[in-house]
Coordinates of C-alpha atoms in Angstrom, one line a residue:
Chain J
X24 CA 0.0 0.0 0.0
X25 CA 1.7 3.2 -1.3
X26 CA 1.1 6.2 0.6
X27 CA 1.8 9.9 -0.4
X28 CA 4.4 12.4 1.9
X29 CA 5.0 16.0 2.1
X30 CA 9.2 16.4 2.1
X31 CA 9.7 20.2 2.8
X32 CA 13.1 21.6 3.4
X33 CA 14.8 21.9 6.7
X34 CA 16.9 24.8 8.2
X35 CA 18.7 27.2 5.4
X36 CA 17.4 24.8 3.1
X37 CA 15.9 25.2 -0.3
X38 CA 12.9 24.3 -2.2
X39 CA 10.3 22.6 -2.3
X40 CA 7.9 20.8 -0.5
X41 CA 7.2 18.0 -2.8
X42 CA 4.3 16.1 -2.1
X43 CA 5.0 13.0 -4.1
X44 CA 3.1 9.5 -4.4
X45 CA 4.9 6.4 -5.4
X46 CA 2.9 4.1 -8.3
X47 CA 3.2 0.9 -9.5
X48 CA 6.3 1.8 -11.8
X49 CA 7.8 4.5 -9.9
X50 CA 8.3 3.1 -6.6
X51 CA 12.6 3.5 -5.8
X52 CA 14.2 5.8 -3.4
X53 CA 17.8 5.8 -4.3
X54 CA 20.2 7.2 -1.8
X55 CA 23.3 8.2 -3.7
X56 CA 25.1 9.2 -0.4
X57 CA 28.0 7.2 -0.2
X58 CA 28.0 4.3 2.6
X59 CA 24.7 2.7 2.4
X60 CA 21.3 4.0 2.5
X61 CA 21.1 6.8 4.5
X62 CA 18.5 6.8 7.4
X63 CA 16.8 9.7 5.5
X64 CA 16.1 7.7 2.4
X65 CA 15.2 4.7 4.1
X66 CA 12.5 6.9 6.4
X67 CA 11.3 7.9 3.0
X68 CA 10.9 4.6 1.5
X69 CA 9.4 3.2 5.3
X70 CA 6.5 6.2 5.0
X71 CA 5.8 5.5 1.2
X72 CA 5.7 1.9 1.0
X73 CA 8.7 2.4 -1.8
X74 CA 12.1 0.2 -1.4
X75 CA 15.1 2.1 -0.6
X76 CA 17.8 1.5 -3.0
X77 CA 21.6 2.0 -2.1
X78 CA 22.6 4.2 -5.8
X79 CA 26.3 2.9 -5.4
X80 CA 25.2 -0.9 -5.2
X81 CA 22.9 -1.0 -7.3
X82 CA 21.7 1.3 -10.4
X83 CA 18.2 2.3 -11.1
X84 CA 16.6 3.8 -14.3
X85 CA 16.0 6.9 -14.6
X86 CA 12.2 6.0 -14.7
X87 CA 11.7 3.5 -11.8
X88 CA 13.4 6.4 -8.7
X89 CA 10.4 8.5 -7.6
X90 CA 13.0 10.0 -5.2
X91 CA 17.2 10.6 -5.2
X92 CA 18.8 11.6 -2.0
X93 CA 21.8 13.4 -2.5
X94 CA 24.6 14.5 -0.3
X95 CA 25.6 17.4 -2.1
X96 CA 27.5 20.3 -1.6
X97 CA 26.6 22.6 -4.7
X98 CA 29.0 20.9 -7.5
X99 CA 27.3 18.8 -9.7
X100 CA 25.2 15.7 -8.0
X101 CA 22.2 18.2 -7.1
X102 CA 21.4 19.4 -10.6
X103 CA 21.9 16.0 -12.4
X104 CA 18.9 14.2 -11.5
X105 CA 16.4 17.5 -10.8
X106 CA 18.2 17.4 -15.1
X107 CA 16.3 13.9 -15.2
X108 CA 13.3 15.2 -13.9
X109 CA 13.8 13.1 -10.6
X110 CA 12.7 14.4 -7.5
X111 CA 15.6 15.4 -5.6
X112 CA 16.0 15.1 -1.4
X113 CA 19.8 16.9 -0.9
X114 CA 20.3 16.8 2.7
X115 CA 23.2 19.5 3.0
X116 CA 21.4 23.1 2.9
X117 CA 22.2 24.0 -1.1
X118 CA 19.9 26.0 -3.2
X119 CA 19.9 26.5 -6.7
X120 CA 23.8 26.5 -7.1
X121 CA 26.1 24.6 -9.5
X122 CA 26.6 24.0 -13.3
X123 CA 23.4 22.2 -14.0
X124 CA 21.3 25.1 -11.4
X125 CA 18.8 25.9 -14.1
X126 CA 17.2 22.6 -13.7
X127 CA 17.1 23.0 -10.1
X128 CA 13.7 24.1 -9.2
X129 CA 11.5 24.1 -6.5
X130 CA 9.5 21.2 -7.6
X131 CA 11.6 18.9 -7.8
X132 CA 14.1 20.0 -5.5
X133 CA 14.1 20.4 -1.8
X134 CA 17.3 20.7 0.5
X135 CA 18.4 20.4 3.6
X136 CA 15.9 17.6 4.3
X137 CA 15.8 15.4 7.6
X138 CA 14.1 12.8 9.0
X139 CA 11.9 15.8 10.8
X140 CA 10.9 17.3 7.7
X141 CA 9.0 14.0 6.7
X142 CA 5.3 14.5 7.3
X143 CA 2.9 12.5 5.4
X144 CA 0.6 14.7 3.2
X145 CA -2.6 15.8 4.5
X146 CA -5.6 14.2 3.0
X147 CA -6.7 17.0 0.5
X148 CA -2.9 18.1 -0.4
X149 CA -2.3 18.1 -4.0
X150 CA 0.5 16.3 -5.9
X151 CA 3.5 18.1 -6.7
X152 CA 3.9 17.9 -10.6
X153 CA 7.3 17.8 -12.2
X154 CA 5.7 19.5 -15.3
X155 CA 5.5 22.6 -13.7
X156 CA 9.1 23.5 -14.8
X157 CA 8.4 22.5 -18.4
X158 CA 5.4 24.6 -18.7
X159 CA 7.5 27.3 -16.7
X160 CA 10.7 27.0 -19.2
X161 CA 7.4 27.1 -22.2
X162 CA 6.3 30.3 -20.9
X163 CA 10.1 32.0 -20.6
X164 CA 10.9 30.6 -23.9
X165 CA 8.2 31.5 -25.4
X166 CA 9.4 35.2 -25.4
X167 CA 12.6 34.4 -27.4
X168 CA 10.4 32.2 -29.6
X169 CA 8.2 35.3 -30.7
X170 CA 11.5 37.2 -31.0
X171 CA 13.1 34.1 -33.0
X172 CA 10.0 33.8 -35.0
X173 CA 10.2 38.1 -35.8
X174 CA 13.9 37.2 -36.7
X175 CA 12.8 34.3 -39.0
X176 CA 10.0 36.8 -40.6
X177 CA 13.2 39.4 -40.9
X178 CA 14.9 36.8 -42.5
X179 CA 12.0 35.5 -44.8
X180 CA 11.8 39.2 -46.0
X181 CA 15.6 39.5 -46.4
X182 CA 15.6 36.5 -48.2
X183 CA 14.7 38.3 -51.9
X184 CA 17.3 40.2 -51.6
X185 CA 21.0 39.0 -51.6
X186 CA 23.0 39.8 -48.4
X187 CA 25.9 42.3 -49.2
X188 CA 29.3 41.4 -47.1
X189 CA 28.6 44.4 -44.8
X190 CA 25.8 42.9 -43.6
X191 CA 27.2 39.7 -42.8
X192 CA 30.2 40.7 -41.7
X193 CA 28.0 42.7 -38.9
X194 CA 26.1 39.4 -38.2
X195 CA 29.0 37.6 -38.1
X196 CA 30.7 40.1 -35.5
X197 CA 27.6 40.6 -33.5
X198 CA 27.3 36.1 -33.0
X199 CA 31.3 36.7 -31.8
X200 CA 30.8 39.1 -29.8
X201 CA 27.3 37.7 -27.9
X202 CA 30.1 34.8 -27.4
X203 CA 32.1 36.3 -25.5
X204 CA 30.1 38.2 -23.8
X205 CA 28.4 34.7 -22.3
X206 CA 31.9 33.7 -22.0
X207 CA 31.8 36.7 -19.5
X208 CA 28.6 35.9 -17.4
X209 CA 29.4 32.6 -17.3
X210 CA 32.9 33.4 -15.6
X211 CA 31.5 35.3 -13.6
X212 CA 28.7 33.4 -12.5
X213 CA 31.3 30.7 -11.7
X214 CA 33.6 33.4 -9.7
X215 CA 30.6 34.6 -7.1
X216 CA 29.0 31.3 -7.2
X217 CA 32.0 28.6 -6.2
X218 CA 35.2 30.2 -6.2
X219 CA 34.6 33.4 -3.5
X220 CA 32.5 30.9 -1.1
X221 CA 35.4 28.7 -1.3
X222 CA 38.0 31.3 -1.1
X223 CA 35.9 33.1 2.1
X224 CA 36.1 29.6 3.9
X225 CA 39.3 28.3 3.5
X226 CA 40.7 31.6 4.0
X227 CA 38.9 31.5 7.7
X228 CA 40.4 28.3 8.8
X229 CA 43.7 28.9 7.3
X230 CA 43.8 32.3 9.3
X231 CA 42.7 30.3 12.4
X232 CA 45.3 28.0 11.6
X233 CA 47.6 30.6 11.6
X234 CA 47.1 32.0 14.6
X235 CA 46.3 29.4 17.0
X236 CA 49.4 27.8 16.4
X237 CA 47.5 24.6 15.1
X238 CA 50.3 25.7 12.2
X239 CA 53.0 24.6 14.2
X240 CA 51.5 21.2 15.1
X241 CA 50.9 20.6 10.8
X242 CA 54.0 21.8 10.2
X243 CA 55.8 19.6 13.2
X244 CA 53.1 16.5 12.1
X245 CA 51.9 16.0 8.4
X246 CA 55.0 18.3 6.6
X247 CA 57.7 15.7 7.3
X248 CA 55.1 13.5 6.0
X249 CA 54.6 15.0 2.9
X250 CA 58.0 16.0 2.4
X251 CA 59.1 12.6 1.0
X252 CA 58.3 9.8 -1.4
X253 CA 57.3 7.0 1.1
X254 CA 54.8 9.3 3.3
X255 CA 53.5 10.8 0.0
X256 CA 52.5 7.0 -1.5
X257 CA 51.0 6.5 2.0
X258 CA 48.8 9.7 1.7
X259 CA 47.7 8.6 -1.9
X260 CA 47.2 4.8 -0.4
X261 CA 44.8 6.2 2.6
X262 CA 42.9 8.5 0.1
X263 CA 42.4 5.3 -2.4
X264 CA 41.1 2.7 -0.3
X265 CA 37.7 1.4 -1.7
X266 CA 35.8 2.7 1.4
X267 CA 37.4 6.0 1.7
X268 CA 37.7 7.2 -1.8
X269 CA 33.7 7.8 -1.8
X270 CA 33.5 9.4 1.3
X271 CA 36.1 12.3 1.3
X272 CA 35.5 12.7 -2.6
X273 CA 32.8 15.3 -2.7
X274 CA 33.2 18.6 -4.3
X275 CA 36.7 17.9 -4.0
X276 CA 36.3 20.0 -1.0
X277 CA 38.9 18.1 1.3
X278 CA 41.6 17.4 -1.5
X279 CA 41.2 21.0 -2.0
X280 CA 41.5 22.2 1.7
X281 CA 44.2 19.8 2.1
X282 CA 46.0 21.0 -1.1
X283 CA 45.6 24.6 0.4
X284 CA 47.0 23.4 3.1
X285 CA 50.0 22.0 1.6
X286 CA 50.5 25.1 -0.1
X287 CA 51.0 27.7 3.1
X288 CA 53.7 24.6 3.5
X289 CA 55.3 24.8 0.8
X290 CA 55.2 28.4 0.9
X291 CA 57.0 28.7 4.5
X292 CA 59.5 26.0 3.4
X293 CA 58.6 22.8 4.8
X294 CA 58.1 20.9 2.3
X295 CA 60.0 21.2 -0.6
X296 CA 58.8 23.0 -3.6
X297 CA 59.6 20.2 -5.8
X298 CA 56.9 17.9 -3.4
X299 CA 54.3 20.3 -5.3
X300 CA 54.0 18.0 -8.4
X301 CA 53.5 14.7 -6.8
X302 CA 51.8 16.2 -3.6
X303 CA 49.2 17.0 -6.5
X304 CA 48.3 13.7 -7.1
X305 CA 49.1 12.1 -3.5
X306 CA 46.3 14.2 -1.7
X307 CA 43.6 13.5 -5.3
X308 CA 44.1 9.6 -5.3
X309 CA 40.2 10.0 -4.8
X310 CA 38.7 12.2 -7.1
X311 CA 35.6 11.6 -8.5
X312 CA 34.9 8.4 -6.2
X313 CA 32.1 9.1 -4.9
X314 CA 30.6 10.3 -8.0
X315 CA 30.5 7.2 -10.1
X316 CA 27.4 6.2 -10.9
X317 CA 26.1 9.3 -11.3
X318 CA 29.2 10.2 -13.8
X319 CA 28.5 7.2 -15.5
X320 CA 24.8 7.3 -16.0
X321 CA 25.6 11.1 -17.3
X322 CA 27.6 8.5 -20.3
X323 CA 24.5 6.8 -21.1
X324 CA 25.9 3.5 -19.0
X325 CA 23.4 0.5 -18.5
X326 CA 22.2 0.1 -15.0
X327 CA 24.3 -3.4 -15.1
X328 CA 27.8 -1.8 -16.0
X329 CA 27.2 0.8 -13.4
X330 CA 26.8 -1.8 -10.7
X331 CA 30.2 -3.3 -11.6
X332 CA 31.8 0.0 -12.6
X333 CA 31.4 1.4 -9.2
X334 CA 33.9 -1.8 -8.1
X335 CA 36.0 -1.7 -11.2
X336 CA 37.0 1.8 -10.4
X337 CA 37.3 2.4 -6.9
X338 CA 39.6 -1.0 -7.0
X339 CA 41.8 0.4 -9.8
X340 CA 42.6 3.1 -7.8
X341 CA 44.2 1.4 -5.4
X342 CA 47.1 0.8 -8.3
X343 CA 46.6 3.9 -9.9
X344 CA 46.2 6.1 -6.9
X345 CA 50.2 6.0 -5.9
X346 CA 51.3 4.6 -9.2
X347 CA 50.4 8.3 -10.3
X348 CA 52.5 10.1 -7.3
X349 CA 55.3 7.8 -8.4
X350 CA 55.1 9.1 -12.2
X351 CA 54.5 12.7 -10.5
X352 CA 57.6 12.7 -8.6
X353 CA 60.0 11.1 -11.1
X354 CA 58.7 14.3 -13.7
X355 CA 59.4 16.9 -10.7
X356 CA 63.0 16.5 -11.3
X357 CA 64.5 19.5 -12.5
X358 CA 61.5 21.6 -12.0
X359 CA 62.8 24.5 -9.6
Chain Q
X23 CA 37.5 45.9 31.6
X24 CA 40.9 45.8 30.1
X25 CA 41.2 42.2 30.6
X26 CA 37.4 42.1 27.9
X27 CA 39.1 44.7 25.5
X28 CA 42.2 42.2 25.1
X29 CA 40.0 39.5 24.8
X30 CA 37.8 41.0 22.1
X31 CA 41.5 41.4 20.7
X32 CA 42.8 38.5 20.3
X33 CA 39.4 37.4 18.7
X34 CA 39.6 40.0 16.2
X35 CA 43.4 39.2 15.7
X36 CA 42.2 35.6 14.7
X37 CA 40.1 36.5 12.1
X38 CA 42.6 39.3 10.6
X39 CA 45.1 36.7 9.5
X40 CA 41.9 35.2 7.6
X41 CA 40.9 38.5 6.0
X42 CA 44.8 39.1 4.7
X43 CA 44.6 35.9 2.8
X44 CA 41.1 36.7 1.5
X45 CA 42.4 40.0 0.6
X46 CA 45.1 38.4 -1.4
X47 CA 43.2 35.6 -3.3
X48 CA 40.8 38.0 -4.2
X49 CA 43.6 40.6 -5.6
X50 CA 45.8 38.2 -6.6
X51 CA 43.7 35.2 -8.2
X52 CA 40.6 36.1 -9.1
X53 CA 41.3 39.1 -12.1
X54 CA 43.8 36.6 -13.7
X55 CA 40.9 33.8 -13.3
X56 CA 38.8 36.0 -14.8
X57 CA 40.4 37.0 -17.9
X58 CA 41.8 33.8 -18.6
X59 CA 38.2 31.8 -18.1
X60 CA 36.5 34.2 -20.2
X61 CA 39.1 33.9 -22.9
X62 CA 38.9 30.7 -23.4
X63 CA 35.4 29.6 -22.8
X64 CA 34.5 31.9 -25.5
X65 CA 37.2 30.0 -27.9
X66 CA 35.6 27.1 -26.5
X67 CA 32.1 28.3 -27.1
X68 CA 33.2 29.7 -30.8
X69 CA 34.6 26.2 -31.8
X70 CA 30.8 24.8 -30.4
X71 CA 30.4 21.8 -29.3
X72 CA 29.4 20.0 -32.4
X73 CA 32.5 20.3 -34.3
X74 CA 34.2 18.6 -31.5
X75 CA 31.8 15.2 -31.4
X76 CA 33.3 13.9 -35.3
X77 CA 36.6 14.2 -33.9
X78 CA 35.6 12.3 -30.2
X79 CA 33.4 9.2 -31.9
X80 CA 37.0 8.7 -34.3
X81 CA 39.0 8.9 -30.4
X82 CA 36.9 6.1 -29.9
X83 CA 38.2 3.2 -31.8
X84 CA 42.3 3.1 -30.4
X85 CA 43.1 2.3 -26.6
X86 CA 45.0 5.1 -26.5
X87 CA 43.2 8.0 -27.8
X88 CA 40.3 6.8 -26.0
X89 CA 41.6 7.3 -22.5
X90 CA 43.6 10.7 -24.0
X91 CA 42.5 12.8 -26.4
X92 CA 38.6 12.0 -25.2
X93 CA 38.8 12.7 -22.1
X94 CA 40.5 15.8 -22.7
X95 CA 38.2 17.1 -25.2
X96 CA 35.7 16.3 -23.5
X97 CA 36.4 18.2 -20.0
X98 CA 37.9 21.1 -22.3
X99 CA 34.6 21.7 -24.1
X100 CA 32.2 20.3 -21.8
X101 CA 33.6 21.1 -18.5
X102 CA 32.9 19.6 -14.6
X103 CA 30.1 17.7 -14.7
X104 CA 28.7 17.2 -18.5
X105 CA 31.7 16.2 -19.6
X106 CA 31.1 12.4 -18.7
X107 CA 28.4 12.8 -21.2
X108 CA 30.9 12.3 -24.0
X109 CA 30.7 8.6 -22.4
X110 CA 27.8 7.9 -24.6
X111 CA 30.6 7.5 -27.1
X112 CA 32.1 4.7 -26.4
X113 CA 31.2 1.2 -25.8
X114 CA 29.7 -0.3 -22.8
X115 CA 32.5 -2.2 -21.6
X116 CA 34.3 0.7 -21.9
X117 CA 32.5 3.4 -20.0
X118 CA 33.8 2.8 -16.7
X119 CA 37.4 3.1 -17.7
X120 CA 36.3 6.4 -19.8
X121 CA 34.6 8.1 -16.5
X122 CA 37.7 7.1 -14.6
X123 CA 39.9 9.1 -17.0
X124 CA 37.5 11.6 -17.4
X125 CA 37.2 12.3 -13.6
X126 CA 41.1 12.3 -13.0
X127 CA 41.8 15.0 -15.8
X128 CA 39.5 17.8 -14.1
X129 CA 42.4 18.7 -11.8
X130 CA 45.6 18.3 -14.2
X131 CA 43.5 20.8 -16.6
X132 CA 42.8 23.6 -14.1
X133 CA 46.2 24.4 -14.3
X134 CA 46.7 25.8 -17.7
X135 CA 42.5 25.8 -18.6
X136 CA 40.7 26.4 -15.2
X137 CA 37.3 27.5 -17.2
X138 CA 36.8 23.8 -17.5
X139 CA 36.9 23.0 -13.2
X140 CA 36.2 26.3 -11.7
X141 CA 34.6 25.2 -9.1
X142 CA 37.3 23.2 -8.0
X143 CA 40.4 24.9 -8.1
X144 CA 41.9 25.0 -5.4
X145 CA 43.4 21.2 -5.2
X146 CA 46.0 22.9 -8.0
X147 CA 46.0 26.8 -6.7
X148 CA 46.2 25.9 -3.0
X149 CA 49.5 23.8 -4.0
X150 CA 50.5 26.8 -6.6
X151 CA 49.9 29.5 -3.6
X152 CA 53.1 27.9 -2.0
X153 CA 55.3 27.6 -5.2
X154 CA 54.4 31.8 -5.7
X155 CA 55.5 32.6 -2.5
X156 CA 58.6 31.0 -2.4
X157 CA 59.0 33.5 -5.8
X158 CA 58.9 30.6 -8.7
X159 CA 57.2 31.4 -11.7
X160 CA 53.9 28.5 -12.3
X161 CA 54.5 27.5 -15.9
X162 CA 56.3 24.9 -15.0
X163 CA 54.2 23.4 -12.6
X164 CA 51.3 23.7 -14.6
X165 CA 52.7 22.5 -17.5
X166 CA 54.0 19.3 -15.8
X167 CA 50.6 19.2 -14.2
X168 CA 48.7 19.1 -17.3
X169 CA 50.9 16.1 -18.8
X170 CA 51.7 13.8 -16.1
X171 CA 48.0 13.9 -15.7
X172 CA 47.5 12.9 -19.1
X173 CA 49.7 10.0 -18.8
X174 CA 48.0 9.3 -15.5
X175 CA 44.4 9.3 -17.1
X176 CA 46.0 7.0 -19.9
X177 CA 47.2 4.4 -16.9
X178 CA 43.6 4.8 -15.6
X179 CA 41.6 4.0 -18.4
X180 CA 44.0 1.2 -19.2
X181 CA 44.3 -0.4 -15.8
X182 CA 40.3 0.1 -15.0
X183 CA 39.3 -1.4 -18.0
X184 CA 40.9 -4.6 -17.4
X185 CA 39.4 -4.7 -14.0
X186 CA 36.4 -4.3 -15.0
X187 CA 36.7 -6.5 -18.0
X188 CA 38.1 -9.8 -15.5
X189 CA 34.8 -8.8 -12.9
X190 CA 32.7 -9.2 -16.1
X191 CA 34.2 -12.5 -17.1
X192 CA 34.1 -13.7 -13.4
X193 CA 30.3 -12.7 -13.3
X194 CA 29.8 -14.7 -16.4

């Protein structure tokens, strides 16, 4: 017996609520969180009547999840399956943020979500619909369409008359220079979005760091470490193993405090600068782990070589991971 | 009193340290960042994605290729996170090998291309920070970056797809 639930978001979060009701073919709750099925999920699947799926085990299509749980921090995870037209649950407090944040809408997203957000929907609440956004994406594109369709009258009318190379040199300027001008926004969408957050926080716990003399207990403890071959293999073997790699992957955010890190390092003279090359790969023996199935279902993968991909990968690293500080450290020779 | 006011201090003086680094990321990093992203994403965006898909499906066919110049053309043109989508270009058996070189070439390229990460980096400029300060020019290190990660992605894709090829068999 399905049942239908109100998810709304919890503190700071975003979206939503989705009131959603399983049916007979949509009926999955897939937790892609990294370590099983988190408790939010499975409270999800325990109210609807739905199964909880663990989205690293096993691999769903795209048709079959009613619901994704996410554990993402604003890179890429929360806007690929609100892309799919899944109904997303993101548990960390991020709004519409990321690459892919024009698909994330408040109708089939909702962050921040706990197990205390879960009410099930009052008896007269209506069904969120997923369509919304398409008929919402209609209605703004419909006023480029008109424009598109005066350009295509312009055109029809133009189309007697032969264009003279002034003309389409101007059209061919103005396309160039609407390019760059994206090019532009884009940046600095990408600037305000992810790079001044990151640079605000890392720039707080480095200057904590600083101060508090936690520096010197780095600098005593993890630079000797990093300051030769052995300790950097051992870094890269700790951030490879098949039940790390998944957990510290996302957003890069640790490999890039870490690397930060490293830097102030490097900069004081602990570590030597020629460490920089290989240190780069030690600390990133994990990249992308935890975002496997969801990179490979972006490739068009079958549910089946997704469930054995996950493996296949996250054991290759193991080689790979200090293999790749090795090949880093013999091409820092003769850098500086 | 005075013993509050030095207090209040010493708080303030552990957040100063914080705002000088801010200051000199933001003065420092970003207008570069800028300048360079926008340059080349509008290349990027000028070249279009479609001319670049002949040239992908033919990267297709040779081991090599596959786990190098895809992957690269890929993240160049597509970027962090639709550039696994060039995945739908290669075969099945292949696709978990192509994500794991995909994946492992979005930091290597943030050194000399950061339009195509730019959300992430800081795994390279955190590293870089230190190298500038101790007054060495980054070319190098970026440089080096970029190709040892390309022979890196090559190992990848290599070594994963054999894995995954002998847990396929095994299945079997």
């Amino acid at each position: 017996m399905y049942k239908s639930i109100t998810i709304s978001k919890g503190n700071g979060g975003w979206g939503g609520p989705l009131t959603i009701m399983p049916t007979d073919t949509c009926n999955k709750i897939v937790s892609v969180t990294g370590g099983g099925i988190h408790p939010v999920a499975a409270k999800i699947a325990e109210m609807t009547g739905c199964q909880a799926i663990d989205g690293f085990v096993t691999s769903v299509p795209d048709h079959e999840m009613l619901v994704a749980v996410v554990d993402c921090g604003g890179t890429a995870r929360c806007g690929v399956y609100p892309k799919k037209k899944v109904f997303t649950v993101n548990l960390t407090p991020v709004g519409k943020v990321g690459p892919l944040a024009q698909f994330i809408t408040e109708n089939l997203y909702v962050s921040a979500v706990t197990e205390k957000t879960l009410a099930y929907a009052a008896e007269d609440a209506v069904l969120t619909s997923k369509e919304g956004t398409a008929v919402e994406t209609k209605k703004t594109s419909s006023e480029p369409k008109t424009k598109a369709q005066a350009r295509a009258e312009l055109a029809a009318m133009n189309a007697g008359k032969k264009k003279n190379i002034i003309t389409r040199l101007g059209i061919g300027v103005g396309g160039v220079v609407n390019k760059f001008y994206q090019a532009g926004r884009d940046t600095i969408d990408m600037v305000i979005k992810s790079i001044l957050p990151f640079m605000a926080f890392v720039s707080m716990i480095i200057g904590i760091i600083k101060v508090s003399g936690i520096g010197t207990l780095i600098a005593t403890t993890i630079s000797p470490l990093a300051s030769t071959l052995p300790g950097m293999l051992v870094i890269s073997v700790v951030c490879s193993l098949p039940f790390i790699s998944p957990v510290i992957g996302p957003g890069a955010v640790i490999a890039q405090v870490v690397g930060t890190l490293l830097g102030v390092e490097i900069g004081l003279g602990h570590i030597p600068v020629q460490y920089a090359l290989p240190a780069l790969f030690a600390i990133n023996a994990q990249v992308g782990g935890d975002f496997v199935p969801v990179g490979l279902s972006l490739g068009e993968a079958e549910p089946e070589t997704i469930e054995l991909g996950v493996p296949a990968v996250l054991y290759s690293r193991i080689i790979t991971g200090p293999l790749s500080v090795v090949i880093a450290y013999l091409f820092s020779f003769g850098m500086y | 009193m005075e013993l509050i006011a030095e207090l209040a201090n010493g708080f303030m003086e552990l957040f100063k340290a914080g705002a000088d680094t801010f200051a000199g990321w933001v003065m420092g990093i970003i207008p570069l960042i800028v300048v360079l992203m926008t340059a080349v994403s509008a290349v990027i965006k000028l070249i279009g994605e479609e001319r670049v898909q002949r040239l992908a499906q033919k990267a297709t066919t040779n081991i090599i290729t596959r786990y190098t110049i895809l992957p690269i053309l890929s993240v160049l043109f597509l970027g962090n996170p639709m550039c696994y989508s060039f995945g739908r270009f290669v075969e099945e058996k292949h696709k978990p090998a192509f994500y794991d070189a995909t994946v492992s070439f979005l930091h290597p390229v943030t050194g000399l291309f950061p339009h195509a990460n730019g959300g992430e980096l800081f795994v390279y400029m955190g590293i870089a920070a230190g190298v500038t300060a101790l007054g060495f020019p980054l070319g190098s290190l970026a440089v080096r970056y970029f190709l040892v990660g390309i022979i890196v992605i090559f190992i990848r894709g290599f070594v994963t797809e054999k894995i995954y090829a002998s847990m396929k068999a095994r299945e079997q």
